[in-house]
Coordinates of N, CA and C and ligand atoms in Angstrom, one line a residue:
M199 N 308.8 257.5 70.9 CA 309.7 258.6 70.8 C 310.4 258.7 72.2
T200 N 311.7 258.9 72.0 CA 312.6 258.9 73.3 C 312.7 260.3 73.8
I201 N 313.1 260.4 75.0 CA 313.3 261.8 75.7 C 314.3 262.6 74.8
E202 N 315.3 261.9 74.3 CA 316.3 262.6 73.4 C 315.6 263.2 72.2
E203 N 314.7 262.5 71.6 CA 314.0 263.0 70.4 C 313.1 264.2 70.8
I204 N 312.5 264.1 72.0 CA 311.7 265.2 72.5 C 312.5 266.4 72.7
R205 N 313.7 266.3 73.2 CA 314.6 267.4 73.4 C 314.9 268.1 72.0
L206 N 315.1 267.2 71.0 CA 315.3 267.8 69.7 C 314.1 268.6 69.2
L207 N 312.9 268.1 69.4 CA 311.7 268.8 69.0 C 311.7 270.2 69.7
I208 N 312.0 270.1 71.0 CA 311.9 271.4 71.7 C 312.9 272.4 71.1
A209 N 314.1 271.9 70.8 CA 315.2 272.7 70.3 C 314.8 273.3 68.9
S210 N 314.0 272.5 68.2 CA 313.7 273.0 66.8 C 312.3 273.7 66.8
G211 N 311.7 273.8 68.0 CA 310.4 274.5 68.1 C 309.2 273.8 67.5
T212 N 309.3 272.5 67.4 CA 308.2 271.7 66.8 C 307.7 270.7 67.8
I213 N 307.5 271.1 69.1 CA 307.1 270.2 70.1 C 305.7 269.6 69.9
E214 N 304.9 270.3 69.0 CA 303.5 269.8 68.8 C 303.6 268.3 68.2
K215 N 304.7 268.0 67.5 CA 304.9 266.7 66.9 C 304.9 265.6 68.0
F216 N 305.2 266.0 69.2 CA 305.3 265.0 70.3 C 303.9 264.3 70.5
Y217 N 302.8 265.2 70.3 CA 301.5 264.7 70.7 C 300.9 263.7 69.6
N218 N 301.6 263.6 68.5 CA 301.2 262.6 67.5 C 301.9 261.2 67.7
N219 N 302.9 261.2 68.6 CA 303.6 259.9 68.7 C 302.8 258.9 69.5
R220 N 303.0 257.6 69.0 CA 302.1 256.6 69.5 C 302.2 256.3 71.0
K221 N 303.4 256.4 71.5 CA 303.7 256.2 72.9 C 302.8 257.1 73.7
W222 N 302.8 258.4 73.3 CA 302.1 259.4 74.0 C 300.6 259.1 73.9
R223 N 300.1 258.8 72.7 CA 298.7 258.6 72.5 C 298.2 257.4 73.4
N224 N 299.0 256.4 73.5 CA 298.6 255.3 74.4 C 298.6 255.7 75.8
L225 N 299.7 256.4 76.2 CA 299.8 256.8 77.6 C 298.6 257.8 78.0
S226 N 298.3 258.7 77.1 CA 297.3 259.6 77.5 C 295.9 258.9 77.6
K227 N 295.7 257.9 76.8 CA 294.5 257.1 77.0 C 294.5 256.5 78.4
R228 N 295.7 256.0 78.8 CA 295.7 255.3 80.1 C 295.5 256.3 81.2
I229 N 296.0 257.5 81.1 CA 295.9 258.5 82.1 C 294.4 258.9 82.2
K230 N 293.7 259.1 81.1 CA 292.3 259.4 81.1 C 291.5 258.3 81.9
K231 N 291.9 257.1 81.6 CA 291.2 255.9 82.2 C 291.5 256.0 83.7
R232 N 292.7 256.2 84.1 CA 293.1 256.3 85.5 C 292.3 257.4 86.2
D233 N 292.1 258.5 85.5 CA 291.3 259.6 86.1 C 289.8 259.5 85.8
H234 N 289.4 258.4 85.4 CA 287.9 258.1 85.2 C 287.3 259.1 84.2
N235 N 288.1 259.5 83.2 CA 287.7 260.4 82.2 C 287.1 261.7 82.8
E236 N 287.6 262.1 83.9 CA 287.1 263.3 84.6 C 288.2 264.3 84.7
C237 N 287.8 265.6 84.5 CA 288.8 266.7 84.7 C 289.2 266.8 86.1
Q238 N 290.5 266.7 86.4 CA 290.9 266.6 87.8 C 290.9 268.0 88.5
V239 N 291.0 269.1 87.7 CA 290.9 270.4 88.4 C 289.4 270.7 88.7
C240 N 288.5 270.4 87.8 CA 287.0 270.6 88.1 C 286.7 269.7 89.3
K241 N 287.2 268.5 89.4 CA 286.9 267.6 90.5 C 287.4 268.2 91.8
R242 N 288.6 268.8 91.8 CA 289.0 269.4 93.1 C 288.1 270.6 93.4
R243 N 287.5 271.2 92.4 CA 286.6 272.3 92.7 C 285.1 271.8 93.0
G244 N 285.0 270.5 93.1 CA 283.7 269.9 93.3 C 282.7 269.9 92.2
R245 N 283.3 270.0 90.9 CA 282.4 270.0 89.7 C 282.8 268.8 88.9
Y246 N 281.9 268.4 88.0 CA 282.3 267.3 87.1 C 282.4 267.9 85.6
S247 N 283.5 267.6 85.0 CA 283.6 267.9 83.5 C 284.4 266.7 82.9
K248 N 284.0 266.4 81.7 CA 284.6 265.3 81.0 C 286.1 265.7 80.7
A249 N 287.0 264.8 80.8 CA 288.4 265.0 80.5 C 288.5 265.1 79.0
Q250 N 289.2 266.1 78.5 CA 289.4 266.2 77.0 C 290.9 266.1 76.7
N251 N 291.8 266.6 77.6 CA 293.2 266.6 77.3 C 294.0 266.0 78.5
V252 N 295.2 265.6 78.2 CA 296.1 265.2 79.3 C 297.2 266.2 79.3
H253 N 297.4 266.7 80.5 CA 298.3 267.9 80.7 C 299.5 267.4 81.5
H254 N 300.7 268.0 81.1 CA 301.9 267.9 81.8 C 302.0 268.9 82.9
I255 N 301.9 268.5 84.1 CA 301.9 269.4 85.3 C 303.2 270.2 85.3
K256 N 304.4 269.5 85.2 CA 305.6 270.2 84.9 C 305.8 270.3 83.4
E257 N 305.8 271.5 82.8 CA 305.7 271.6 81.4 C 306.7 270.8 80.6
L258 N 306.2 270.2 79.5 CA 307.0 269.4 78.7 C 308.3 270.1 78.2
K259 N 308.1 271.3 77.8 CA 309.3 272.0 77.2 C 310.4 272.3 78.3
D260 N 310.0 272.3 79.5 CA 310.9 272.6 80.6 C 311.4 271.3 81.3
Y261 N 310.6 270.2 81.2 CA 311.0 269.0 81.8 C 310.7 267.8 80.9
P262 N 311.4 267.8 79.7 CA 311.2 266.7 78.8 C 311.4 265.3 79.4
E263 N 312.3 265.2 80.4 CA 312.5 263.9 81.0 C 311.3 263.4 81.8
R264 N 310.3 264.2 82.0 CA 309.1 263.8 82.7 C 307.9 263.6 81.7
A265 N 308.2 263.6 80.4 CA 307.2 263.4 79.4 C 306.2 262.3 79.6
Y266 N 306.8 261.1 80.0 CA 306.0 259.9 80.2 C 305.8 259.6 81.6
D267 N 306.0 260.5 82.5 CA 305.9 260.2 84.0 C 304.5 260.4 84.4
E268 N 303.8 259.3 84.8 CA 302.4 259.3 85.1 C 302.1 260.3 86.2
D269 N 303.0 260.5 87.1 CA 302.8 261.4 88.3 C 302.8 262.8 87.8
N270 N 303.3 263.1 86.6 CA 303.4 264.4 86.0 C 302.2 264.7 85.1
L271 N 301.3 263.8 85.0 CA 300.2 263.9 84.0 C 298.8 263.9 84.7
E272 N 297.9 264.8 84.2 CA 296.6 264.7 84.7 C 295.6 265.1 83.6
S273 N 294.4 264.5 83.7 CA 293.4 264.8 82.7 C 292.6 266.1 83.0
L274 N 292.4 266.9 82.0 CA 291.8 268.2 82.2 C 290.7 268.4 81.1
C275 N 289.7 269.2 81.4 CA 288.8 269.6 80.4 C 289.4 270.8 79.6
I276 N 288.9 271.2 78.5 CA 289.5 272.2 77.7 C 289.7 273.5 78.5
S277 N 288.6 273.9 79.2 CA 288.7 275.2 79.8 C 289.8 275.2 80.9
C278 N 289.9 274.2 81.7 CA 290.9 274.1 82.7 C 292.3 274.0 82.1
H279 N 292.3 273.3 81.0 CA 293.6 273.2 80.3 C 294.1 274.6 79.8
N280 N 293.2 275.4 79.3 CA 293.5 276.7 78.9 C 294.0 277.6 80.0
E281 N 293.4 277.4 81.2 CA 293.8 278.1 82.4 C 295.3 277.7 82.8
E282 N 295.6 276.5 82.5 CA 297.0 276.1 82.8 C 298.0 276.6 81.8
H283 N 297.5 277.1 80.7 CA 298.4 277.6 79.7 C 298.0 279.0 79.3
P284 N 298.2 280.0 80.2 CA 297.7 281.3 79.9 C 298.5 281.9 78.8
E285 N 299.8 281.5 78.5 CA 300.5 282.0 77.4 C 299.9 281.7 76.1
K286 N 299.3 280.6 75.9 CA 298.6 280.2 74.7 C 297.4 281.0 74.5
L287 N 296.7 281.2 75.6 CA 295.4 282.0 75.6 C 295.7 283.4 75.1
E288 N 296.8 284.0 75.6 CA 297.1 285.4 75.3 C 297.3 285.5 73.8
K289 N 298.0 284.5 73.2 CA 298.3 284.6 71.8 C 297.0 284.5 71.0
F290 N 296.1 283.7 71.5 CA 294.8 283.5 70.8 C 294.0 284.8 70.9
K291 N 294.0 285.5 72.0 CA 293.3 286.7 72.2 C 293.8 287.8 71.3
K292 N 295.2 287.8 71.1 CA 295.8 288.8 70.3 C 295.4 288.6 68.8
K293 N 295.2 287.4 68.4 CA 294.9 287.1 67.1 C 293.5 287.5 66.7
E294 N 292.6 287.4 67.7 CA 291.2 287.5 67.4 C 290.8 288.8 66.7
P295 N 291.2 290.0 67.3 CA 290.8 291.2 66.6 C 291.1 291.3 65.1
N296 N 292.3 290.9 64.8 CA 292.6 290.8 63.3 C 291.6 290.0 62.5
F297 N 291.4 288.8 63.1 CA 290.5 287.9 62.5 C 289.1 288.5 62.2
F298 N 288.6 289.2 63.3 CA 287.3 289.8 63.1 C 287.3 290.9 62.1
N299 N 288.4 291.7 62.1 CA 288.5 292.8 61.2 C 288.4 292.3 59.7
E300 N 289.2 291.2 59.5 CA 289.2 290.7 58.2 C 287.9 290.2 57.7
E301 N 287.2 289.6 58.7 CA 285.8 289.1 58.4 C 284.9 290.2 58.0
R302 N 285.0 291.3 58.7 CA 284.1 292.4 58.5 C 284.2 293.0 57.1
W303 N 285.4 293.1 56.7 CA 285.7 293.7 55.3 C 285.5 292.7 54.2
Ligands
ZN572 ZN1 288.0 271.3 84.2
ZN573 ZN1 298.9 271.2 79.2

């Protein structure tokens, strides 16, 4: 997938599709290997967690030209990755009460 195609995904609000492209999947494997499968934020805090995700330090939607830039990528565990994306976490929190209400009834 080219940078131009990534820009089109951003424009159409379907950036999730980026994460299924083969070039990204191969690159993210390489980044995890580079980071020894270790969460880099936990590492800086003196803890060890297994890397689960590869994160764009400069957000993909703001800097599509850095999508495949290894200096812009780091391996994170899920909880550190959530901390890097508070906007996603907020959405999730807002959804939760409705979900529980539906379950209860
Ligand atoms: Zn972590
Ligand atoms: Zn991220």
